[in-house]
Amino acid sequence: MSQAEDIESVDEGGVIESVSGPVVTAADLDARMNDVVYVGDEGLMGEVIEIEGNLTTIQVYEETSGVAPGEPVQNTGEPLSVDLGPGMLNAIYDGVQRPLDELEEKMGSAFLDRGVDAPGIDFEREWEFTPSVAEGEIVEPGDVIGKVPETASITHKVMVPPTYEGGEITSIETGEFTVEEVIAELDSGEEITMHQEWPVRRARPSDEKETPTEPLVSGQRILDGLFPIAKGGTAAIPGPFGSGKTVTQHQLAKWADADIVVYVGCGERGNEMTEVIEDFPELEDPKTGKPLMSRTCLIANTSNMPVAARESCIYTGITIAEYFRDMGYDVALMADSTSRWAEAMREISSRLEEMPGEEGYPAYLAARLSEFYERAGKFQLINGDEGSISVIGAVSPPGGDFSEPVTQNTLRIVKTFWALDADLAERRHFPSINWNESYSLYRQQLDPWFRENVADDWPERRQWGVDVLDEEGELQEIVQLVGKDALPEDQQLTLEVARYLREAWLQQNAFHDVDTYCDPEKTYRMLGAIKTFNDEAFEALEAGVPVEEIQDVDAAPRLNRMGVADDWNEFIDELESDLKEQIRALY
């Protein structure tokens, strides 16, 4: 259903029996599960979540204070749906796809009133439509029939809705149209417009889910170098407060190798979403030079907004992502954070008096998380094209406790785990991703891409870095007991190499113009420079050179400046040459 539908056009319904926060019970309401209803005299939007006999339980997406028993409830007969069409990019929505700028204009205030509604896309704006098929051609569900220049960066592809039968095109128009005007007609009698609706809790159809073989290049060395995610993959970023979840997701939203970004702020603090809303329109898309918002859709459902709408905002985001995937685009969805979404489910569940699971979360927590993450993937589409959705979900475990239910259930589903560490954040090591606890199950299937597009020995060089960091972790336990000077010289040298891996390679400055993004080739070359130092240093050590002299060579500290060097290729070439020359001069 269009959320702009007039409340007076809906069916007669029942009356409110009781109100418990966002959960309202209605009597004598003829409804089905997941129907959208309007509650009370103010017409607050809600959704049917339970039916038992004559009583219908509704979760209301707005504040229910003042709503009283006896007030009417009206049923629309349609599930919660989103409006799909041109105009979704460069937009900022709440959890049920109401555009926040439209709501502000209606109310003349930044504070949202209850019962105020607006369509998800502008039904009055005209768009320039150019057909890509002609009369007489046969089209099937999902086929692209024309294009609209939606933003400076993205061309919107107008498709035959997946629920249509398809057939021969009897007429197709060129020119400027609103999203509800008919632009094509089929011999089956079906009429095609630029507007589609889709229920948010139902995945859009695809032909086949494929194994992803291409990485979602993020420009962050620790992610691309050690723990890559595939295009069409899933990742989780758990971490305590202040460890850098939001900044990491901002970096991914800005630099990830995706055509479209859908950013869902689910229950986060208002100041964090304000930062996103203020910064994103000002950021320049590094790929096109256009504003980053021209390929971004923001869904802002902050912690002070009604809790029930928080539960739906994740589904709103993934449905919009699936729509752009059906156009053949690679979409990256950032959910910040799924913990707040789970807490919304917990509150609704407790008000329904359902049997609680671990830590009060509903018993179906794992199933709901699975349903969400399973809508990610690389897909063969019903029109024969390919598209992907990569989902990166932040998790906010209380006190950084990764054993809590949301983190553990997420880990069972996702294949990439980026564990943020409060100790690293306190030491100002960013991104504060713990390389000992994090992992990626995509490495093996992505290695052929890295071999072909970066270097033949990419996996071997990465494994060398992992081995050195693992060895450092074991040696640190000994160092804490007896001190670094008590170690043999070869182990002291290993610690020095590991220090450069941490400080020069894994650390990255998100606010530095050069270091904020590091392409895979630069990541590979930087790791290679540290390995050059390692190889030359151990040869010198075997030749009898004291470890202190090796550590004191003039070129070694320049390893820390590789990330910020403007002409990094020339800088690394010169650095490797100087390292070899200076270390070999010691023996």
XYZ file of C-alpha atoms in Angstrom:
587
model
C 0.000 0.000 0.000
C 1.134 3.543 -0.622
C 1.677 5.317 2.636
C 0.076 8.390 1.085
C -3.284 6.613 0.932
C -6.100 8.595 2.485
C -7.127 7.219 5.855
C -10.783 7.665 4.923
C -10.457 5.163 2.068
C -9.615 2.238 4.332
C -12.104 -0.339 5.573
C -14.170 0.030 8.715
C -12.457 -1.728 11.590
C -12.629 -2.433 15.281
C -12.038 -0.610 18.531
C -9.089 -0.412 20.902
C -9.314 -2.863 23.780
C -6.053 -2.008 25.594
C -2.812 -0.040 25.168
C 0.633 -1.102 26.434
C 3.302 1.207 25.077
C 3.681 0.547 21.330
C 1.472 -2.571 21.585
C -2.250 -2.034 21.106
C -4.954 -4.707 21.299
C -8.083 -4.210 19.192
C -11.401 -6.078 19.236
C -13.707 -6.854 16.289
C -11.038 -6.016 13.688
C -11.212 -8.002 10.454
C -7.504 -8.266 9.627
C -4.731 -10.594 8.491
C -1.207 -10.942 9.822
C 1.092 -8.026 8.877
C -1.781 -5.824 7.668
C -1.193 -2.096 8.104
C -3.820 -0.430 10.283
C -4.538 3.098 11.490
C -4.979 3.317 15.249
C -6.975 5.819 17.293
C -8.569 9.144 16.458
C -5.212 10.464 15.180
C -4.738 7.577 12.748
C -1.381 6.296 14.004
C 0.209 3.773 11.649
C 0.586 0.235 12.989
C 1.004 -3.379 11.879
C -0.861 -6.521 12.911
C 1.529 -8.916 14.669
C -0.823 -11.374 16.400
C -4.415 -12.563 16.000
C -6.154 -14.613 18.668
C -9.881 -15.115 18.441
C -11.616 -11.762 18.412
C -8.531 -9.869 19.564
C -5.895 -8.449 17.230
C -2.509 -7.269 18.529
C -0.893 -4.321 16.740
C 2.550 -2.765 16.984
C 2.236 0.981 16.469
C 5.019 2.881 14.710
C 4.359 6.128 16.574
C 4.092 7.356 20.172
C 0.862 6.036 21.749
C 0.552 8.269 24.821
C -3.003 9.577 25.090
C -4.481 6.797 22.955
C -7.400 5.287 24.878
C -9.610 2.177 24.757
C -12.722 2.663 22.683
C -11.010 4.647 19.925
C -11.367 3.230 16.385
C -8.911 1.016 14.506
C -9.155 0.910 10.712
C -7.592 -1.748 8.509
C -6.051 -1.100 5.081
C -5.984 -4.771 4.115
C -2.414 -4.391 2.828
C 0.951 -5.326 4.379
C 3.594 -2.722 5.267
C 5.107 -1.808 1.896
C 7.610 0.669 0.517
C 7.215 2.951 -2.482
C 9.867 2.117 -5.076
C 10.796 4.342 -7.983
C 12.911 7.367 -8.958
C 13.621 9.739 -6.091
C 14.846 7.353 -3.378
C 18.480 8.351 -3.741
C 19.586 11.526 -1.995
C 16.637 10.987 0.375
C 16.460 10.666 4.159
C 13.655 8.477 5.538
C 12.404 7.354 8.918
C 11.883 3.663 9.714
C 8.675 3.298 7.669
C 9.936 5.275 4.634
C 8.435 8.642 5.439
C 10.761 11.339 4.034
C 11.921 13.463 6.951
C 12.265 16.650 4.918
C 8.655 16.303 3.749
C 7.453 15.772 7.317
C 9.380 18.823 8.497
C 7.846 20.909 5.722
C 4.339 19.715 6.586
C 4.705 20.485 10.277
C 6.942 23.533 10.030
C 9.067 22.046 12.805
C 11.962 19.659 13.299
C 9.864 17.732 15.844
C 7.646 15.009 14.397
C 3.934 15.139 15.166
C 1.867 11.988 15.375
C -0.341 10.851 12.542
C 1.516 12.861 9.890
C 2.210 10.864 6.731
C 3.960 11.360 3.410
C 4.679 9.084 0.429
C 8.118 7.516 0.120
C 8.673 9.103 -3.303
C 7.352 12.289 -4.900
C 4.201 11.446 -6.900
C 4.019 14.908 -8.477
C 7.583 15.323 -9.759
C 8.141 14.576 -13.450
C 11.078 12.453 -14.640
C 12.647 12.225 -18.076
C 11.978 8.673 -19.312
C 13.866 7.181 -22.274
C 12.694 3.748 -23.515
C 15.230 1.000 -24.137
C 12.713 -1.314 -25.834
C 10.320 -0.726 -28.720
C 6.721 -1.583 -29.555
C 6.313 -5.201 -30.592
C 9.087 -6.509 -28.348
C 8.374 -9.215 -25.788
C 9.201 -8.355 -22.160
C 9.130 -10.542 -19.078
C 9.007 -9.766 -15.331
C 12.129 -7.897 -14.232
C 13.113 -6.741 -17.736
C 14.348 -3.152 -18.067
C 12.110 -1.157 -20.421
C 13.736 2.265 -20.049
C 15.955 4.591 -18.057
C 15.658 7.742 -15.966
C 18.641 9.948 -14.976
C 17.799 9.912 -11.254
C 20.967 11.605 -9.961
C 24.291 12.802 -11.318
C 25.785 9.383 -10.481
C 23.023 6.816 -10.973
C 20.712 5.949 -13.854
C 17.414 4.560 -12.613
C 16.281 1.547 -14.616
C 12.513 1.170 -14.998
C 11.558 -2.507 -14.830
C 8.524 -4.681 -15.473
C 7.245 -5.459 -11.943
C 8.079 -9.034 -10.847
C 4.379 -9.703 -10.154
C 3.387 -9.053 -13.804
C 2.912 -11.745 -16.451
C 4.751 -9.833 -19.183
C 4.010 -9.966 -22.897
C 4.278 -7.906 -26.075
C 4.615 -4.127 -25.765
C 1.681 -2.476 -27.528
C 2.690 1.102 -26.702
C 5.578 2.854 -24.973
C 6.079 6.583 -24.424
C 9.050 8.955 -24.366
C 9.166 12.191 -22.374
C 8.536 13.530 -18.892
C 6.138 11.654 -16.620
C 5.207 11.371 -12.980
C 5.839 7.995 -11.359
C 2.127 7.087 -11.514
C 1.564 7.879 -15.200
C 1.456 4.918 -17.571
C 4.570 4.760 -19.750
C 4.022 1.365 -21.384
C 1.176 -1.059 -22.068
C 1.332 -4.806 -22.741
C -0.966 -6.978 -24.833
C -1.969 -8.705 -21.600
C -3.652 -5.466 -20.553
C -0.998 -4.723 -17.925
C 0.130 -1.106 -17.585
C 3.635 -0.179 -16.476
C 4.499 2.937 -14.480
C 7.746 4.030 -12.814
C 6.254 3.243 -9.395
C 6.283 -0.143 -7.674
C 5.223 -1.220 -4.198
C 6.690 -4.169 -2.322
C 5.984 -5.684 1.126
C 9.067 -5.143 3.262
C 8.966 -8.532 4.986
C 9.023 -10.484 1.719
C 12.220 -10.839 -0.329
C 12.017 -9.760 -3.962
C 12.399 -12.736 -6.326
C 15.642 -13.793 -7.996
C 16.598 -16.674 -10.258
C 19.584 -18.080 -8.358
C 21.937 -17.190 -5.525
C 25.550 -17.539 -6.641
C 28.880 -17.934 -4.855
C 30.525 -14.484 -4.731
C 34.040 -14.387 -6.189
C 34.821 -10.649 -6.219
C 35.766 -8.649 -3.113
C 33.959 -5.557 -1.918
C 37.076 -3.396 -1.964
C 36.864 -1.018 0.999
C 40.174 0.862 0.805
C 40.887 -0.105 4.421
C 44.106 -2.106 4.665
C 43.149 -4.358 7.556
C 39.881 -5.283 5.816
C 41.122 -5.777 2.253
C 44.471 -7.190 3.360
C 43.487 -9.572 6.150
C 39.702 -9.932 6.421
C 38.046 -9.251 3.042
C 34.305 -9.337 2.423
C 32.875 -10.436 -0.907
C 30.430 -8.468 -3.042
C 27.254 -10.104 -1.904
C 28.769 -11.099 1.429
C 27.815 -10.485 5.040
C 29.908 -8.978 7.816
C 29.481 -8.022 11.454
C 31.290 -5.244 13.326
C 30.804 -5.786 17.056
C 32.443 -3.516 19.566
C 31.883 -1.544 22.768
C 30.959 2.123 22.940
C 33.640 4.403 21.481
C 35.571 1.694 19.657
C 34.858 3.041 16.164
C 31.856 1.136 14.741
C 30.234 4.200 13.235
C 33.449 5.637 11.748
C 34.258 2.234 10.226
C 30.814 2.093 8.628
C 31.179 5.677 7.408
C 34.459 4.689 5.732
C 32.802 1.691 4.124
C 29.867 3.789 2.953
C 32.222 6.324 1.380
C 34.885 4.076 -0.131
C 33.383 0.602 -0.626
C 33.327 -0.594 -4.229
C 29.519 -0.499 -4.481
C 27.231 1.351 -6.873
C 24.544 2.152 -4.274
C 24.798 2.639 -0.505
C 21.809 2.161 1.810
C 22.665 3.390 5.312
C 20.245 2.336 8.058
C 20.674 4.155 11.375
C 18.733 1.773 13.588
C 18.239 3.091 17.120
C 21.531 4.986 17.246
C 21.910 8.248 19.166
C 20.618 11.356 17.485
C 24.012 13.075 17.439
C 25.554 10.172 15.498
C 22.814 10.233 12.860
C 23.066 14.036 12.750
C 26.734 13.639 11.840
C 25.797 11.290 8.999
C 23.003 13.549 7.739
C 25.245 16.633 7.838
C 28.424 15.037 6.471
C 27.160 12.801 3.671
C 25.643 15.590 1.527
C 28.964 17.471 1.745
C 31.201 14.483 0.965
C 32.500 14.052 -2.548
C 32.076 10.652 -4.162
C 35.691 9.606 -4.902
C 34.559 7.623 -7.957
C 32.588 10.311 -9.763
C 33.473 13.605 -8.089
C 29.727 14.118 -7.482
C 28.119 14.401 -4.010
C 28.173 11.061 -2.180
C 24.449 11.390 -1.409
C 23.681 11.064 -5.127
C 24.160 7.291 -4.767
C 23.067 6.989 -1.123
C 19.746 6.388 0.628
C 19.617 7.155 4.362
C 17.134 5.633 6.797
C 17.316 7.433 10.143
C 15.477 5.860 13.056
C 17.165 7.268 16.141
C 16.914 6.012 19.707
C 14.271 8.603 20.677
C 11.933 7.549 17.853
C 9.185 4.967 18.541
C 10.656 1.557 19.205
C 8.290 -0.338 16.891
C 9.447 1.644 13.842
C 13.002 0.643 14.740
C 11.981 -2.982 14.264
C 10.720 -2.269 10.735
C 13.526 0.017 9.510
C 15.889 -2.899 8.801
C 13.295 -4.454 6.471
C 12.663 -1.100 4.793
C 16.390 -0.779 4.077
C 16.889 -4.277 2.688
C 13.805 -3.975 0.425
C 15.135 -0.741 -1.087
C 18.508 -2.473 -1.536
C 16.842 -5.403 -3.347
C 15.094 -2.993 -5.731
C 18.414 -1.475 -6.832
C 19.962 -4.960 -6.967
C 17.249 -5.921 -9.473
C 18.569 -3.150 -11.745
C 21.928 -4.969 -11.845
C 23.685 -2.726 -9.315
C 26.027 -3.768 -6.511
C 24.499 -2.476 -3.285
C 26.129 -2.091 0.140
C 23.782 -1.920 3.117
C 25.109 -0.607 6.450
C 22.964 -1.411 9.498
C 23.973 0.554 12.608
C 23.137 -1.214 14.774
C 21.392 -4.587 14.782
C 21.588 -4.668 18.590
C 19.105 -1.788 18.817
C 16.876 -3.641 16.342
C 17.024 -6.750 18.539
C 16.225 -4.630 21.612
C 13.111 -3.347 19.838
C 12.047 -6.951 19.204
C 12.712 -7.721 22.869
C 10.467 -4.880 24.036
C 7.629 -5.844 21.703
C 7.992 -9.485 22.743
C 7.860 -8.639 26.450
C 4.698 -6.572 25.970
C 3.160 -9.540 24.160
C 4.052 -11.604 27.243
C 5.903 -14.148 25.120
C 8.224 -16.680 26.736
C 11.643 -14.955 26.884
C 14.858 -16.544 25.690
C 18.415 -15.767 26.745
C 18.785 -12.316 28.379
C 15.108 -11.602 27.699
C 15.413 -11.660 23.901
C 12.615 -13.503 22.075
C 13.179 -17.145 21.200
C 12.936 -16.259 17.502
C 15.894 -13.807 17.611
C 18.181 -16.132 15.626
C 15.470 -16.765 13.012
C 14.850 -13.035 12.470
C 18.572 -12.314 12.156
C 18.891 -15.150 9.634
C 15.953 -13.889 7.586
C 17.604 -10.479 7.354
C 21.153 -11.565 6.489
C 19.943 -14.224 4.030
C 18.556 -11.470 1.815
C 22.173 -10.502 1.084
C 24.091 -12.262 -1.670
C 25.191 -12.258 -5.274
C 22.179 -13.081 -7.438
C 21.345 -14.211 -10.937
C 18.280 -12.049 -11.477
C 15.017 -13.042 -13.111
C 15.896 -10.834 -16.124
C 19.214 -12.669 -16.652
C 21.364 -9.866 -15.235
C 23.495 -10.042 -12.071
C 23.347 -7.902 -8.937
C 24.514 -8.105 -5.357
C 23.718 -6.889 -1.846
C 26.506 -6.794 0.732
C 25.268 -6.379 4.309
C 27.530 -4.980 7.032
C 25.828 -4.962 10.420
C 27.230 -3.217 13.477
C 26.579 -4.922 16.807
C 26.702 -3.045 20.126
C 27.166 -5.655 22.859
C 26.763 -4.180 26.371
C 30.205 -3.681 27.877
C 31.840 -5.211 24.787
C 30.713 -8.701 25.864
C 30.823 -10.789 22.685
C 29.146 -13.721 24.455
C 25.754 -11.957 24.546
C 22.948 -13.368 22.343
C 22.879 -10.827 19.477
C 26.630 -11.113 18.820
C 26.658 -14.903 19.088
C 23.630 -15.406 16.843
C 25.076 -12.968 14.301
C 28.391 -14.852 14.281
C 26.585 -18.059 13.346
C 25.219 -16.357 10.233
C 27.806 -13.924 8.832
C 31.038 -15.023 7.181
C 33.184 -11.999 8.058
C 33.825 -10.870 11.623
C 35.567 -7.575 12.347
C 36.025 -7.481 16.125
C 36.570 -3.972 17.485
C 38.797 -3.752 20.549
C 38.427 -1.106 23.270
C 42.108 -1.517 24.265
C 43.256 -0.692 20.730
C 40.917 2.325 20.678
C 42.362 3.554 23.976
C 45.860 3.292 22.463
C 44.575 5.397 19.510
C 45.085 2.496 17.096
C 42.425 2.897 14.402
C 40.698 1.073 12.844
C 40.630 -0.693 16.216
C 39.961 -4.115 14.674
C 41.564 -6.909 16.661
C 43.543 -9.018 14.175
C 43.676 -11.975 16.567
C 39.899 -12.267 17.036
C 38.671 -11.240 13.573
C 38.290 -13.594 10.623
C 36.945 -13.880 7.064
C 35.583 -17.069 5.531
C 35.732 -15.487 2.053
C 39.534 -15.538 1.752
C 39.841 -18.736 -0.251
C 37.135 -17.884 -2.806
C 38.508 -14.342 -3.239
C 42.178 -15.324 -3.622
C 41.882 -15.959 -7.403
C 40.625 -12.369 -7.870
C 43.521 -10.937 -5.864
C 46.019 -13.116 -7.780
C 44.636 -11.911 -11.105
C 44.079 -8.239 -10.283
C 46.799 -7.411 -7.727
C 49.668 -9.929 -7.523
C 50.263 -13.657 -7.973
C 51.667 -14.005 -4.461
C 48.945 -12.014 -2.660
C 47.760 -14.962 -0.482
C 51.326 -15.953 0.441
C 52.303 -12.407 1.388
C 49.132 -11.988 3.447
C 49.794 -15.286 5.224
C 53.313 -14.129 6.070
C 51.844 -11.044 7.772
C 49.324 -13.168 9.678
C 52.080 -15.532 10.866
C 54.243 -12.660 12.144
C 51.304 -11.136 14.057
C 50.434 -14.549 15.523
C 54.019 -15.057 16.646
C 54.035 -11.593 18.203
C 50.925 -12.494 20.192
C 52.692 -15.527 21.663
C 55.889 -13.588 22.394
C 54.036 -10.777 24.152
C 53.009 -13.205 26.892
C 56.691 -13.952 27.538
C 57.656 -10.273 27.324
C 55.162 -9.410 30.046
C 56.890 -11.894 32.341
C 60.612 -11.427 31.640
C 60.896 -8.283 29.483
C 61.838 -7.830 25.844
C 65.614 -7.773 26.462
C 65.540 -11.347 27.805
C 64.375 -12.708 24.435
C 66.795 -14.129 21.838
C 67.780 -11.625 19.147
C 65.718 -13.310 16.414
C 62.579 -13.001 18.540
C 63.388 -9.366 19.337
C 63.624 -8.751 15.606
C 60.268 -10.480 15.057
C 58.686 -8.083 17.555
C 60.203 -5.135 15.674
C 58.794 -6.371 12.349
C 55.388 -6.932 13.971
C 55.484 -3.377 15.348
C 55.858 -2.025 11.805
C 53.016 -4.280 10.643
C 50.775 -2.796 13.331
C 51.830 0.845 13.121
C 52.664 1.248 9.425
C 50.251 -1.189 7.798
C 47.247 -1.964 10.020
C 46.823 1.568 11.357
C 45.075 3.952 8.980
C 44.002 7.573 9.372
C 40.403 8.029 8.214
C 40.778 11.824 8.328
C 43.955 12.095 6.239
C 43.392 13.041 2.590
C 45.825 10.387 1.312
C 45.643 7.668 3.955
C 41.836 7.553 4.184
C 41.750 5.246 1.146
C 44.308 2.602 0.197
C 43.737 0.600 -2.968
C 44.682 -3.109 -2.954
C 47.883 -2.553 -4.939
C 49.125 -0.023 -2.383
C 48.128 -2.388 0.435
C 50.188 -5.110 -1.233
C 53.217 -2.851 -1.817
C 53.213 -1.556 1.776
C 53.165 -5.101 3.138
C 55.946 -5.949 0.685
C 58.136 -3.106 1.982
C 57.810 -4.415 5.542
C 58.638 -7.916 4.309
C 61.723 -6.502 2.558
C 62.845 -5.067 5.905
C 62.133 -8.444 7.528
C 64.099 -10.474 4.958
C 67.095 -8.130 4.895
C 67.155 -7.824 8.681
C 67.198 -11.577 9.307
C 69.963 -12.056 6.751
C 72.002 -9.417 8.576
C 71.266 -11.090 11.899
C 72.543 -14.434 10.550
C 75.678 -12.625 9.385
C 76.343 -11.579 12.979
C 75.028 -7.995 13.008
C 73.579 -7.068 16.456
C 69.816 -6.558 16.472
C 70.217 -3.014 17.880
C 72.183 -1.907 14.805
C 69.577 -3.396 12.477
C 66.773 -1.570 14.282
C 68.663 1.734 14.087
C 69.043 1.932 10.292
C 67.863 5.332 9.046
C 65.415 4.003 6.450
C 63.349 1.827 8.827
C 61.258 4.613 10.462
C 60.170 5.732 6.994
C 58.012 2.607 6.855
C 55.536 4.522 9.041
C 55.164 7.236 6.376
C 54.165 4.951 3.487
C 50.439 5.420 4.073
C 50.539 9.219 3.805
C 52.982 9.479 0.884
C 51.424 11.204 -2.139
C 53.429 9.287 -4.762
C 53.429 6.035 -2.816
C 54.791 3.864 -5.640
C 57.921 5.973 -6.011
C 58.218 6.350 -2.221
C 58.094 2.575 -1.645
C 60.536 1.859 -4.485
C 63.053 4.268 -2.956
C 62.409 2.971 0.565
C 62.983 -0.672 -0.378
C 66.198 0.284 -2.176
C 67.454 2.243 0.867
C 66.564 -0.580 3.274
C 68.537 -3.101 1.260
C 71.513 -0.758 0.862
C 71.701 0.362 4.505
C 71.182 -3.078 6.079
C 73.652 -4.799 3.735
C 76.227 -2.112 4.580
C 76.218 -3.420 8.178
C 78.016 -6.658 7.179
